[in-house]
Short mmCIF file of C-alpha atoms in Angstrom, two decimals:
data_model
loop_
_atom_site.label_atom_id
_atom_site.label_comp_id
_atom_site.label_asym_id
_atom_site.label_seq_id
_atom_site.Cartn_x
_atom_site.Cartn_y
_atom_site.Cartn_z
CA MET A 4 -58.85 -58.49 18.36
CA ASN A 5 -60.73 -58.93 15.09
CA SER A 6 -61.32 -62.27 13.40
CA LYS A 7 -58.70 -61.67 10.68
CA ALA A 8 -55.89 -61.16 13.20
CA LEU A 9 -57.13 -64.05 15.34
CA ILE A 10 -57.12 -66.47 12.39
CA PHE A 11 -53.59 -65.37 11.48
CA ILE A 12 -52.35 -65.94 15.05
CA LYS A 13 -54.05 -69.34 15.31
CA ASN A 14 -52.61 -70.43 11.99
CA TYR A 15 -49.16 -69.20 12.93
CA ILE A 16 -49.28 -71.06 16.26
CA SER A 17 -50.31 -74.24 14.42
CA ILE A 18 -47.56 -74.02 11.81
CA LEU A 19 -45.02 -72.92 14.43
CA THR A 20 -45.87 -76.00 16.52
CA SER A 21 -45.27 -78.29 13.56
CA ASN A 22 -42.01 -76.52 12.81
CA LEU A 23 -40.88 -76.83 16.42
CA VAL A 24 -41.35 -80.59 16.06
CA SER A 25 -39.40 -80.43 12.79
CA PHE A 26 -36.75 -78.36 14.54
CA PHE A 27 -36.17 -80.92 17.30
CA THR A 28 -36.19 -83.69 14.71
CA SER A 29 -33.50 -81.76 12.82
CA ILE A 30 -31.47 -81.49 16.02
CA LEU A 31 -31.57 -85.28 16.35
CA VAL A 32 -30.56 -85.80 12.73
CA ILE A 33 -27.92 -83.06 12.65
CA LEU A 34 -26.29 -83.55 16.06
CA ILE A 35 -26.87 -87.18 17.01
CA VAL A 36 -26.86 -89.04 13.69
CA PRO A 37 -23.45 -87.87 12.37
CA LYS A 38 -21.86 -88.66 15.74
CA VAL A 39 -23.25 -92.23 15.76
CA LEU A 40 -23.29 -93.01 12.05
CA GLY A 41 -19.75 -92.21 10.95
CA VAL A 42 -18.67 -89.95 8.11
CA VAL A 43 -19.05 -92.48 5.25
CA GLU A 44 -22.55 -93.71 6.18
CA TYR A 45 -23.58 -90.11 6.88
CA GLY A 46 -22.33 -89.17 3.41
CA TYR A 47 -24.59 -91.77 1.76
CA TRP A 48 -27.48 -90.55 3.91
CA GLN A 49 -26.89 -87.04 2.57
CA VAL A 50 -26.83 -88.38 -1.01
CA TYR A 51 -30.31 -89.84 -0.43
CA LEU A 52 -31.56 -86.55 1.04
CA LEU A 53 -30.10 -84.63 -1.90
CA TYR A 54 -31.95 -86.71 -4.50
CA ALA A 55 -35.10 -86.93 -2.34
CA SER A 56 -35.29 -83.14 -2.36
CA TYR A 57 -36.00 -83.27 -6.13
CA VAL A 58 -38.74 -85.93 -6.26
CA GLY A 59 -41.38 -83.25 -5.74
CA PHE A 60 -40.83 -82.08 -9.29
CA LEU A 61 -41.66 -85.38 -10.97
CA HIS A 62 -45.37 -84.54 -10.97
CA LEU A 63 -44.55 -81.97 -13.70
CA GLY A 64 -46.30 -79.11 -11.92
CA TRP A 65 -49.57 -81.01 -11.44
CA ASN A 66 -49.77 -80.24 -7.72
CA ASP A 67 -48.66 -76.64 -8.28
CA GLY A 68 -51.54 -76.14 -10.72
CA VAL A 69 -54.03 -77.40 -8.15
CA TYR A 70 -52.41 -75.07 -5.59
CA LEU A 71 -52.60 -71.96 -7.78
CA LYS A 72 -56.12 -72.61 -9.11
CA ASN A 73 -57.58 -73.14 -5.64
CA GLY A 74 -55.50 -70.62 -3.70
CA GLY A 75 -57.68 -68.37 -1.53
CA LYS A 76 -60.77 -70.62 -1.77
CA PHE A 77 -62.47 -72.15 1.25
CA TYR A 78 -62.20 -75.92 1.67
CA ASP A 79 -65.97 -76.44 1.73
CA ASP A 80 -66.30 -74.67 -1.62
CA LEU A 81 -63.87 -76.97 -3.47
CA ASN A 82 -65.08 -79.21 -6.30
CA LYS A 83 -64.20 -82.43 -4.49
CA THR A 84 -65.32 -84.75 -7.27
CA ALA A 85 -62.95 -83.08 -9.74
CA LEU A 86 -60.14 -83.17 -7.18
CA SER A 87 -60.78 -86.86 -6.50
CA LYS A 88 -60.24 -87.64 -10.17
CA GLN A 89 -57.02 -85.62 -10.16
CA PHE A 90 -55.83 -87.54 -7.10
CA ILE A 91 -56.37 -90.94 -8.78
CA LEU A 92 -54.76 -89.91 -12.07
CA LEU A 93 -51.81 -88.33 -10.27
CA SER A 94 -51.27 -91.50 -8.20
CA ALA A 95 -51.21 -93.71 -11.30
CA PHE A 96 -48.80 -91.36 -13.04
CA GLN A 97 -46.40 -91.35 -10.07
CA VAL A 98 -46.30 -95.16 -9.97
CA ILE A 99 -45.31 -95.20 -13.66
CA VAL A 100 -42.56 -92.61 -13.10
CA ALA A 101 -41.23 -94.56 -10.10
CA CYS A 102 -41.01 -97.77 -12.11
CA LEU A 103 -39.09 -96.00 -14.89
CA LEU A 104 -36.66 -94.48 -12.36
CA SER A 105 -36.00 -97.88 -10.76
CA LEU A 106 -35.44 -99.44 -14.17
CA PHE A 107 -32.96 -96.70 -15.04
CA ALA A 108 -31.03 -97.27 -11.79
CA VAL A 109 -30.79 -101.04 -12.26
CA THR A 110 -29.71 -100.65 -15.89
CA TYR A 111 -27.22 -97.78 -15.80
CA VAL A 112 -25.97 -97.23 -12.21
CA THR A 113 -22.96 -99.37 -11.22
CA ASP A 114 -22.51 -98.56 -7.52
CA GLU A 115 -24.66 -101.00 -5.49
CA GLN A 116 -25.25 -98.49 -2.72
CA ARG A 117 -26.49 -95.89 -5.18
CA ILE A 118 -28.73 -98.44 -6.94
CA LEU A 119 -30.41 -99.09 -3.60
CA ILE A 120 -30.71 -95.35 -2.97
CA PHE A 121 -32.39 -94.81 -6.37
CA ILE A 122 -34.89 -97.64 -5.73
CA LEU A 123 -35.77 -96.15 -2.34
CA ILE A 124 -36.04 -92.71 -3.99
CA SER A 125 -38.60 -94.25 -6.39
CA ILE A 126 -40.73 -95.29 -3.41
CA CYS A 127 -40.20 -91.85 -1.88
CA LEU A 128 -41.48 -90.03 -4.96
CA ILE A 129 -44.78 -91.95 -4.99
CA ILE A 130 -45.48 -91.26 -1.32
CA THR A 131 -44.23 -87.67 -1.37
CA ASN A 132 -46.01 -86.39 -4.45
CA ILE A 133 -49.37 -87.94 -3.55
CA ARG A 134 -49.03 -86.51 -0.04
CA TYR A 135 -48.16 -83.09 -1.43
CA PHE A 136 -51.42 -83.13 -3.38
CA PHE A 137 -53.35 -83.10 -0.09
CA LEU A 138 -50.92 -80.79 1.69
CA TYR A 139 -51.28 -78.23 -1.11
CA VAL A 140 -55.06 -78.46 -0.95
CA LEU A 141 -55.01 -77.84 2.79
CA GLN A 142 -52.46 -75.04 2.55
CA CYS A 143 -54.08 -73.10 -0.29
CA THR A 144 -57.47 -73.21 1.47
CA ASN A 145 -55.88 -71.95 4.71
CA LYS A 146 -56.53 -75.20 6.60
CA ILE A 147 -53.25 -74.60 8.40
CA LYS A 148 -54.16 -76.55 11.54
CA GLU A 149 -54.75 -79.75 9.57
CA TYR A 150 -51.65 -79.11 7.44
CA SER A 151 -49.56 -78.74 10.59
CA GLN A 152 -50.92 -81.92 12.13
CA LEU A 153 -49.76 -83.94 9.12
CA ILE A 154 -46.25 -82.49 9.33
CA ILE A 155 -46.13 -83.31 13.05
CA ILE A 156 -47.20 -86.91 12.41
CA ASP A 157 -44.48 -87.28 9.78
CA LYS A 158 -41.70 -85.86 11.96
CA ILE A 159 -42.66 -87.66 15.17
CA THR A 160 -42.83 -91.03 13.39
CA TYR A 161 -39.50 -90.31 11.71
CA CYS A 162 -37.87 -89.21 14.98
CA LEU A 163 -39.14 -92.18 17.02
CA LEU A 164 -38.01 -94.70 14.41
CA ILE A 165 -34.54 -93.15 14.14
CA GLY A 166 -34.21 -93.17 17.93
CA PHE A 167 -35.33 -96.81 18.07
CA PHE A 168 -32.94 -97.95 15.34
CA LEU A 169 -29.98 -96.17 16.91
CA LEU A 170 -30.76 -97.54 20.38
CA ILE A 171 -30.73 -101.14 19.13
CA GLY A 172 -27.46 -100.56 17.30
CA MET A 173 -28.76 -100.36 13.71
CA ASN A 174 -26.55 -97.42 12.73
CA ASN A 175 -26.42 -97.36 8.94
CA PHE A 176 -27.94 -95.06 6.34
CA LYS A 177 -30.45 -97.69 5.13
CA VAL A 178 -32.47 -97.69 8.37
CA LEU A 179 -32.54 -93.88 8.31
CA ILE A 180 -34.09 -94.01 4.85
CA ILE A 181 -36.65 -96.57 6.04
CA ALA A 182 -37.53 -94.25 8.95
CA ASP A 183 -37.95 -91.35 6.53
CA LEU A 184 -40.21 -93.35 4.21
CA CYS A 185 -42.34 -94.62 7.10
CA GLY A 186 -42.87 -91.08 8.38
CA ARG A 187 -43.94 -89.89 4.93
CA LEU A 188 -46.25 -92.89 4.41
CA ILE A 189 -48.07 -92.57 7.75
CA SER A 190 -48.45 -88.84 7.12
CA LEU A 191 -49.94 -89.63 3.68
CA LEU A 192 -52.48 -92.02 5.19
CA PHE A 193 -53.59 -89.37 7.69
CA ALA A 194 -53.75 -86.81 4.87
CA MET A 195 -56.09 -89.09 2.94
CA TYR A 196 -58.24 -89.44 6.05
CA ARG A 197 -58.33 -85.66 6.62
CA CYS A 198 -59.34 -85.15 2.99
CA ARG A 199 -61.60 -88.22 2.83
CA GLU A 200 -64.32 -86.15 1.15
CA ILE A 201 -61.95 -86.02 -1.82
CA VAL A 202 -60.65 -89.60 -1.58
CA LEU A 203 -64.02 -91.36 -1.21
CA GLN A 204 -65.88 -89.75 -4.10
CA GLN A 205 -67.69 -92.02 -6.55
CA ILE A 206 -66.28 -91.05 -9.90
CA LYS A 207 -66.49 -91.80 -13.58
CA PHE A 208 -63.74 -90.50 -15.81
CA GLN A 209 -64.51 -88.34 -18.82
CA MET A 210 -62.37 -86.59 -21.40
CA ALA A 211 -62.81 -83.35 -19.45
CA ASP A 212 -60.85 -84.86 -16.56
CA PHE A 213 -57.79 -85.41 -18.75
CA ILE A 214 -58.17 -81.87 -20.09
CA GLU A 215 -58.16 -80.75 -16.45
CA VAL A 216 -54.88 -82.64 -15.94
CA SER A 217 -53.39 -80.78 -18.90
CA ASP A 218 -54.67 -77.46 -17.57
CA ASN A 219 -53.25 -78.08 -14.07
CA ILE A 220 -49.86 -78.96 -15.54
CA ARG A 221 -49.97 -75.98 -17.90
CA ILE A 222 -50.69 -73.60 -15.02
CA GLY A 223 -48.41 -75.24 -12.49
CA ILE A 224 -45.40 -76.11 -14.62
CA LYS A 225 -44.10 -72.53 -14.63
CA LEU A 226 -44.20 -72.45 -10.85
CA MET A 227 -42.68 -75.94 -10.71
CA PHE A 228 -39.81 -75.01 -13.02
CA SER A 229 -39.36 -71.84 -11.02
CA ASN A 230 -39.09 -73.94 -7.85
CA ILE A 231 -36.77 -76.43 -9.56
CA SER A 232 -34.45 -73.70 -10.79
CA SER A 233 -34.59 -72.06 -7.35
CA ILE A 234 -33.53 -75.27 -5.61
CA LEU A 235 -30.95 -76.07 -8.30
CA ILE A 236 -29.23 -72.73 -7.68
CA VAL A 237 -27.76 -74.31 -4.55
CA GLY A 238 -28.36 -77.88 -5.70
CA THR A 239 -26.04 -77.48 -8.70
CA VAL A 240 -23.20 -76.51 -6.38
CA ARG A 241 -23.99 -79.48 -4.11
CA LEU A 242 -24.07 -81.83 -7.11
CA GLY A 243 -20.73 -80.42 -8.25
CA ILE A 244 -19.27 -81.08 -4.80
CA GLU A 245 -20.79 -84.58 -4.73
CA LYS A 246 -19.15 -85.41 -8.07
CA SER A 247 -15.78 -83.70 -7.47
CA PHE A 248 -15.12 -84.68 -3.84
CA ASP A 249 -15.46 -87.87 -1.84
CA VAL A 250 -18.62 -88.81 0.05
CA VAL A 251 -17.04 -87.72 3.36
CA SER A 252 -16.44 -84.15 2.13
CA PHE A 253 -19.94 -84.03 0.68
CA GLY A 254 -21.39 -85.10 4.03
CA LYS A 255 -19.49 -82.36 5.85
CA ILE A 256 -20.66 -79.52 3.60
CA SER A 257 -24.20 -80.95 3.70
CA LEU A 258 -24.13 -80.84 7.50
CA THR A 259 -23.44 -77.11 7.32
CA LEU A 260 -26.34 -76.54 4.93
CA SER A 261 -28.60 -78.66 7.15
CA ILE A 262 -27.85 -76.46 10.16
CA SER A 263 -28.70 -73.31 8.22
CA ASN A 264 -31.87 -74.88 6.80
CA MET A 265 -32.93 -75.99 10.28
CA PHE A 266 -33.52 -72.37 11.25
CA MET A 267 -35.43 -71.79 8.01
CA LEU A 268 -38.25 -73.89 9.48
CA PHE A 269 -39.36 -70.94 11.63
CA ILE A 270 -39.11 -68.48 8.79
CA ASN A 271 -41.09 -70.77 6.49
CA SER A 272 -43.80 -71.01 9.15
CA ILE A 273 -44.77 -67.44 8.23
CA GLY A 274 -44.35 -67.94 4.48
CA LEU A 275 -46.71 -70.92 4.42
CA ILE A 276 -49.68 -68.90 5.63
CA LEU A 277 -48.99 -65.76 3.60
CA PHE A 278 -50.15 -66.98 0.17
CA PRO A 279 -53.85 -67.62 0.97
CA ILE A 280 -53.95 -64.39 2.99
CA LEU A 281 -52.42 -62.31 0.18
CA ARG A 282 -54.78 -63.89 -2.36
CA ARG A 283 -57.70 -62.60 -0.29
CA SER A 284 -56.21 -59.07 0.00
CA PRO A 285 -56.90 -56.22 -2.45
CA ILE A 286 -54.33 -55.94 -5.25
CA ASP A 287 -53.92 -52.20 -4.68
CA SER A 288 -52.69 -52.86 -1.13
CA MET A 289 -49.80 -55.14 -2.21
CA SER A 290 -47.22 -52.36 -2.47
CA GLN A 291 -47.81 -51.15 1.09
CA ILE A 292 -47.93 -54.70 2.46
CA PHE A 293 -44.61 -55.54 0.77
CA LYS A 294 -42.93 -52.39 2.09
CA THR A 295 -44.29 -52.95 5.59
CA MET A 296 -43.27 -56.59 5.76
CA ARG A 297 -39.80 -55.89 4.41
CA ALA A 298 -39.15 -53.13 6.94
CA VAL A 299 -39.92 -55.48 9.84
CA LEU A 300 -38.75 -58.89 8.64
CA VAL A 301 -35.32 -58.09 7.16
CA PRO A 302 -33.93 -56.58 10.41
CA ALA A 303 -35.37 -59.58 12.30
CA LEU A 304 -33.47 -61.94 9.99
CA PHE A 305 -30.20 -60.13 10.71
CA VAL A 306 -30.82 -60.54 14.44
CA LEU A 307 -31.10 -64.30 13.85
CA LEU A 308 -27.48 -64.39 12.65
CA ILE A 309 -26.36 -63.97 16.27
CA ALA A 310 -27.32 -67.64 16.76
CA TYR A 311 -24.21 -68.58 14.74
CA TYR A 312 -21.85 -67.90 17.64
CA PRO A 313 -23.35 -70.23 20.30
CA ILE A 314 -23.95 -72.87 17.60
CA LYS A 315 -20.30 -72.72 16.54
CA TYR A 316 -19.08 -73.10 20.13
CA PHE A 317 -21.37 -76.07 20.75
CA LEU A 318 -20.47 -77.86 17.52
CA ILE A 319 -16.73 -77.56 18.23
CA GLN A 320 -17.31 -79.44 21.49
CA TRP A 321 -19.86 -81.94 20.19
CA LEU A 322 -18.56 -82.89 16.72
CA PRO A 323 -14.77 -82.53 16.76
CA SER A 324 -14.44 -84.67 13.60
CA TYR A 325 -16.52 -82.09 11.67
CA GLN A 326 -14.20 -79.09 12.14
CA GLU A 327 -14.35 -78.42 8.39
CA SER A 328 -18.14 -78.17 8.54
CA ILE A 329 -17.90 -75.61 11.35
CA PHE A 330 -15.61 -73.43 9.21
CA TYR A 331 -18.09 -73.48 6.30
CA LEU A 332 -20.94 -72.63 8.67
CA GLY A 333 -19.60 -69.08 9.00
CA ILE A 334 -19.71 -68.68 5.23
CA LEU A 335 -23.13 -70.25 4.71
CA PHE A 336 -25.11 -69.10 7.76
CA PRO A 337 -26.34 -65.91 5.96
CA ILE A 338 -28.52 -68.32 3.96
CA LEU A 339 -31.01 -67.49 6.73
CA ILE A 340 -31.32 -63.92 5.49
CA LEU A 341 -31.29 -64.65 1.76
CA GLU A 342 -33.61 -67.69 1.79
CA GLY A 343 -35.75 -65.97 4.41
CA GLN A 344 -36.40 -63.04 2.10
CA ASN A 345 -37.20 -65.47 -0.70
CA ALA A 346 -39.73 -67.33 1.47
CA LEU A 347 -41.37 -64.23 2.93
CA LEU A 348 -41.02 -61.42 0.41
CA THR A 349 -40.45 -62.92 -3.02
CA THR A 350 -42.33 -66.17 -3.60
CA PRO A 351 -45.65 -65.24 -1.87
CA PHE A 352 -45.95 -61.96 -3.78
CA PHE A 353 -44.93 -63.42 -7.16
CA ASN A 354 -47.47 -66.24 -6.71
CA THR A 355 -50.22 -63.88 -5.55
CA LEU A 356 -49.72 -61.59 -8.55
CA ARG A 357 -49.44 -64.66 -10.85
CA LEU A 358 -45.93 -63.69 -11.94
CA GLU A 359 -44.66 -67.28 -12.13
CA ARG A 360 -43.16 -66.69 -15.59
CA LYS A 361 -41.14 -63.68 -14.41
CA LEU A 362 -39.96 -65.57 -11.30
CA LEU A 363 -38.96 -68.47 -13.54
CA LYS A 364 -36.85 -66.18 -15.75
CA ILE A 365 -35.04 -64.75 -12.72
CA ASN A 366 -34.34 -68.21 -11.28
CA LEU A 367 -33.15 -69.55 -14.65
CA LEU A 368 -30.76 -66.62 -15.05
CA VAL A 369 -29.25 -67.25 -11.61
CA LEU A 370 -29.19 -71.00 -12.31
CA LEU A 371 -27.09 -70.33 -15.41
CA VAL A 372 -24.64 -68.38 -13.25
CA SER A 373 -24.71 -71.29 -10.76
CA ILE A 374 -23.69 -73.79 -13.46
CA ILE A 375 -20.82 -71.55 -14.57
CA LEU A 376 -19.58 -70.99 -11.01
CA THR A 377 -19.87 -74.70 -10.17
CA ILE A 378 -17.78 -75.70 -13.19
CA PHE A 379 -15.18 -73.12 -12.20
CA THR A 380 -15.06 -73.64 -8.41
CA ALA A 381 -15.93 -77.32 -7.85
CA ILE A 382 -14.86 -79.09 -11.04
CA LEU A 383 -11.88 -77.08 -12.36
CA LEU A 384 -10.39 -75.57 -9.18
CA LYS A 385 -11.79 -78.24 -6.83
CA SER A 386 -12.12 -75.63 -4.09
CA MET A 387 -14.67 -76.32 -1.37
CA VAL A 388 -14.23 -72.80 0.06
CA LEU A 389 -14.98 -71.10 -3.26
CA SER A 390 -17.93 -73.45 -3.78
CA ALA A 391 -19.36 -72.38 -0.41
CA VAL A 392 -18.81 -68.69 -1.20
CA SER A 393 -20.51 -69.16 -4.58
CA ILE A 394 -23.68 -70.32 -2.80
CA ILE A 395 -23.95 -67.00 -0.95
CA ILE A 396 -23.21 -65.04 -4.14
CA LEU A 397 -25.91 -66.93 -6.05
CA LEU A 398 -28.58 -66.51 -3.37
CA THR A 399 -27.71 -62.81 -3.14
CA LEU A 400 -28.20 -62.41 -6.90
CA ARG A 401 -31.59 -64.13 -6.77
CA THR A 402 -32.74 -62.01 -3.84
CA VAL A 403 -31.60 -58.75 -5.42
CA PHE A 404 -33.06 -59.48 -8.89
CA SER A 405 -36.41 -60.61 -7.46
CA GLN A 406 -36.84 -57.69 -5.12
CA LEU A 407 -35.73 -55.13 -7.69
CA TYR A 408 -38.48 -56.39 -9.99
CA LEU A 409 -41.11 -56.15 -7.23
CA MET A 410 -39.87 -52.68 -6.27
CA THR A 411 -40.22 -51.55 -9.88
CA LYS A 412 -43.73 -52.98 -10.07
CA PHE A 413 -44.72 -51.42 -6.73
CA LYS A 414 -42.93 -48.12 -7.55
CA LEU A 415 -40.67 -48.34 -4.48
CA ASN A 416 -37.07 -47.17 -4.18
CA LEU A 417 -35.23 -49.36 -1.68
CA ILE A 418 -31.91 -49.78 -3.51
CA LYS A 419 -29.96 -48.08 -0.70
CA ASP A 420 -31.43 -50.55 1.80
CA ILE A 421 -30.43 -53.52 -0.38
CA ILE A 422 -26.83 -52.27 -0.70
CA ILE A 423 -26.47 -51.78 3.07
CA GLU A 424 -27.96 -55.21 3.82
CA ASN A 425 -25.59 -56.99 1.43
CA LEU A 426 -22.62 -55.13 2.88
CA LEU A 427 -23.64 -56.33 6.33
CA ILE A 428 -23.84 -59.92 5.05
CA ALA A 429 -20.34 -59.60 3.58
CA CYS A 430 -19.08 -58.21 6.89
CA PHE A 431 -20.56 -61.16 8.77
CA VAL A 432 -18.80 -63.67 6.50
CA LEU A 433 -15.45 -61.87 6.77
CA ILE A 434 -15.78 -61.60 10.54
CA SER A 435 -16.65 -65.29 10.93
CA ILE A 436 -13.60 -66.33 8.87
CA ASN A 437 -11.01 -64.01 10.43
CA PHE A 438 -11.93 -63.71 14.11
CA ASN A 439 -12.58 -66.06 17.01
CA ASN A 440 -16.01 -66.45 18.57
CA LEU A 441 -15.83 -63.71 21.22
CA ILE A 442 -14.24 -61.02 19.06
CA GLY A 443 -16.41 -61.93 16.07
CA PHE A 444 -19.58 -61.79 18.18
CA THR A 445 -18.61 -58.37 19.59
CA ILE A 446 -17.86 -56.84 16.19
CA TYR A 447 -21.03 -58.19 14.56
CA LEU A 448 -23.18 -57.12 17.53
CA LEU A 449 -21.88 -53.54 17.22
CA LEU A 450 -22.58 -53.51 13.48
CA LEU A 451 -26.06 -54.97 14.09
CA ILE A 452 -26.90 -52.30 16.69
CA ILE A 453 -25.86 -49.53 14.28
CA PHE A 454 -27.95 -51.17 11.53
CA LEU A 455 -31.02 -51.46 13.77
CA LEU A 456 -30.71 -47.86 14.95
CA THR A 457 -30.73 -46.63 11.34
CA ARG A 458 -33.91 -48.66 10.72
CA ALA A 459 -35.63 -47.92 14.05
CA LYS A 460 -38.06 -45.31 12.70
CA ALA A 461 -39.07 -47.44 9.69
CA ILE A 462 -39.57 -50.50 11.93
CA LYS A 463 -41.78 -48.53 14.33
CA VAL A 464 -43.94 -47.11 11.53
CA SER A 465 -44.25 -50.54 9.87
CA PHE A 466 -45.36 -52.18 13.12
CA LYS A 467 -48.13 -49.62 13.44
CA HIS A 468 -49.17 -50.24 9.86
CA MET A 469 -49.25 -54.01 10.41
CA ILE A 470 -51.58 -53.48 13.35
CA ASN A 471 -53.83 -51.29 11.19
CA LEU A 472 -53.91 -53.98 8.46
CA THR A 473 -55.29 -56.55 10.91
CA LYS A 474 -58.10 -54.15 11.86
CA LYS A 475 -59.42 -53.87 8.29
#
């Protein structure tokens, strides 16, 4: 096995290990916490997680600029003095933003629980965005082993603290937030140690350093807004549900999304290591790489949907008070396929080809549709079912628009494949709603076998091509 393939395998094992830890942590949070916490406290916990998912955008694309400018470089070749100055300036900026957010919460928010949540979110944004600076540096330079270690430290600390708090009877959402913040903080401290060559530089600020800040934000803000709009496609629907329904209903739909996202950890483990690899690959090979990856990965994602049936059976037995969540799981589980294609086939290639502006336009278009659908389904009709269905529709639109653009650029014609795949997703949703577990599993398995047989030749050829790519 050549060095290129060996590095890929080692990196994948490292990131897979960290995601396995994240997976078992998710099991604790998804299966144990709602059973112990109660639906109201769990709802507030989900409100915190919802807002915490957006703090990464309050650096205004600063970290994204560092990521894009240094993508594909080797860690030893980085300008560590320049990065040290960016780290200090970023840290100061995040403290200012956190203070402003806390001041806003104390001044304008009336609910005491939500005031506390906003203050804790302010602390979260400082820790998270500084930590992401180092995580992005490690990821874009292909230091996947070190990146994975930091994720493992975060999740293990988080998991142990949650277990400890629940064992001693401290079962409220506040201690869960404290556990989350402690995990992020300890991970940040280890990140600073891993990147101590950057942290411990002797520096003297010059005007050029502030110009560098502007340049990083200018480069990264398109990617940041693209990521914001991408997250808000689903986030807008969640916000609409949070405003239109009580905290209990919000917690139940959030549980369903958490289960789907739990499986995304393994898919993302591939996506994380693709960007630096693609940046080091010849541009003229991108079309073949995209076609090869798509032929193998999309069928694999459809196979993953089978996991829905044992999960549904287990949840019915384990969380009887969350029957509503189990119903929505059948509608939302295809998120695995749609978000998986985004993580593996869309984002890495758009970033590699520096098409952040085009990706932003696609995400903004779908976000506009998301706002319209949310107003209609969540606010006017107040229908949780239609809100859940709208999530799948929105993610399908984003996937189709993004891949059609890449196909046009790569001169590929895969429209027939896209139509068949979306029909299979629709069939899965209809089957999950209208049939019990055994019948639904049987019907979907038959459809999946037919689908795989029609793709068997393309999968075989693509596997051979992937092997040839690792030999180059």
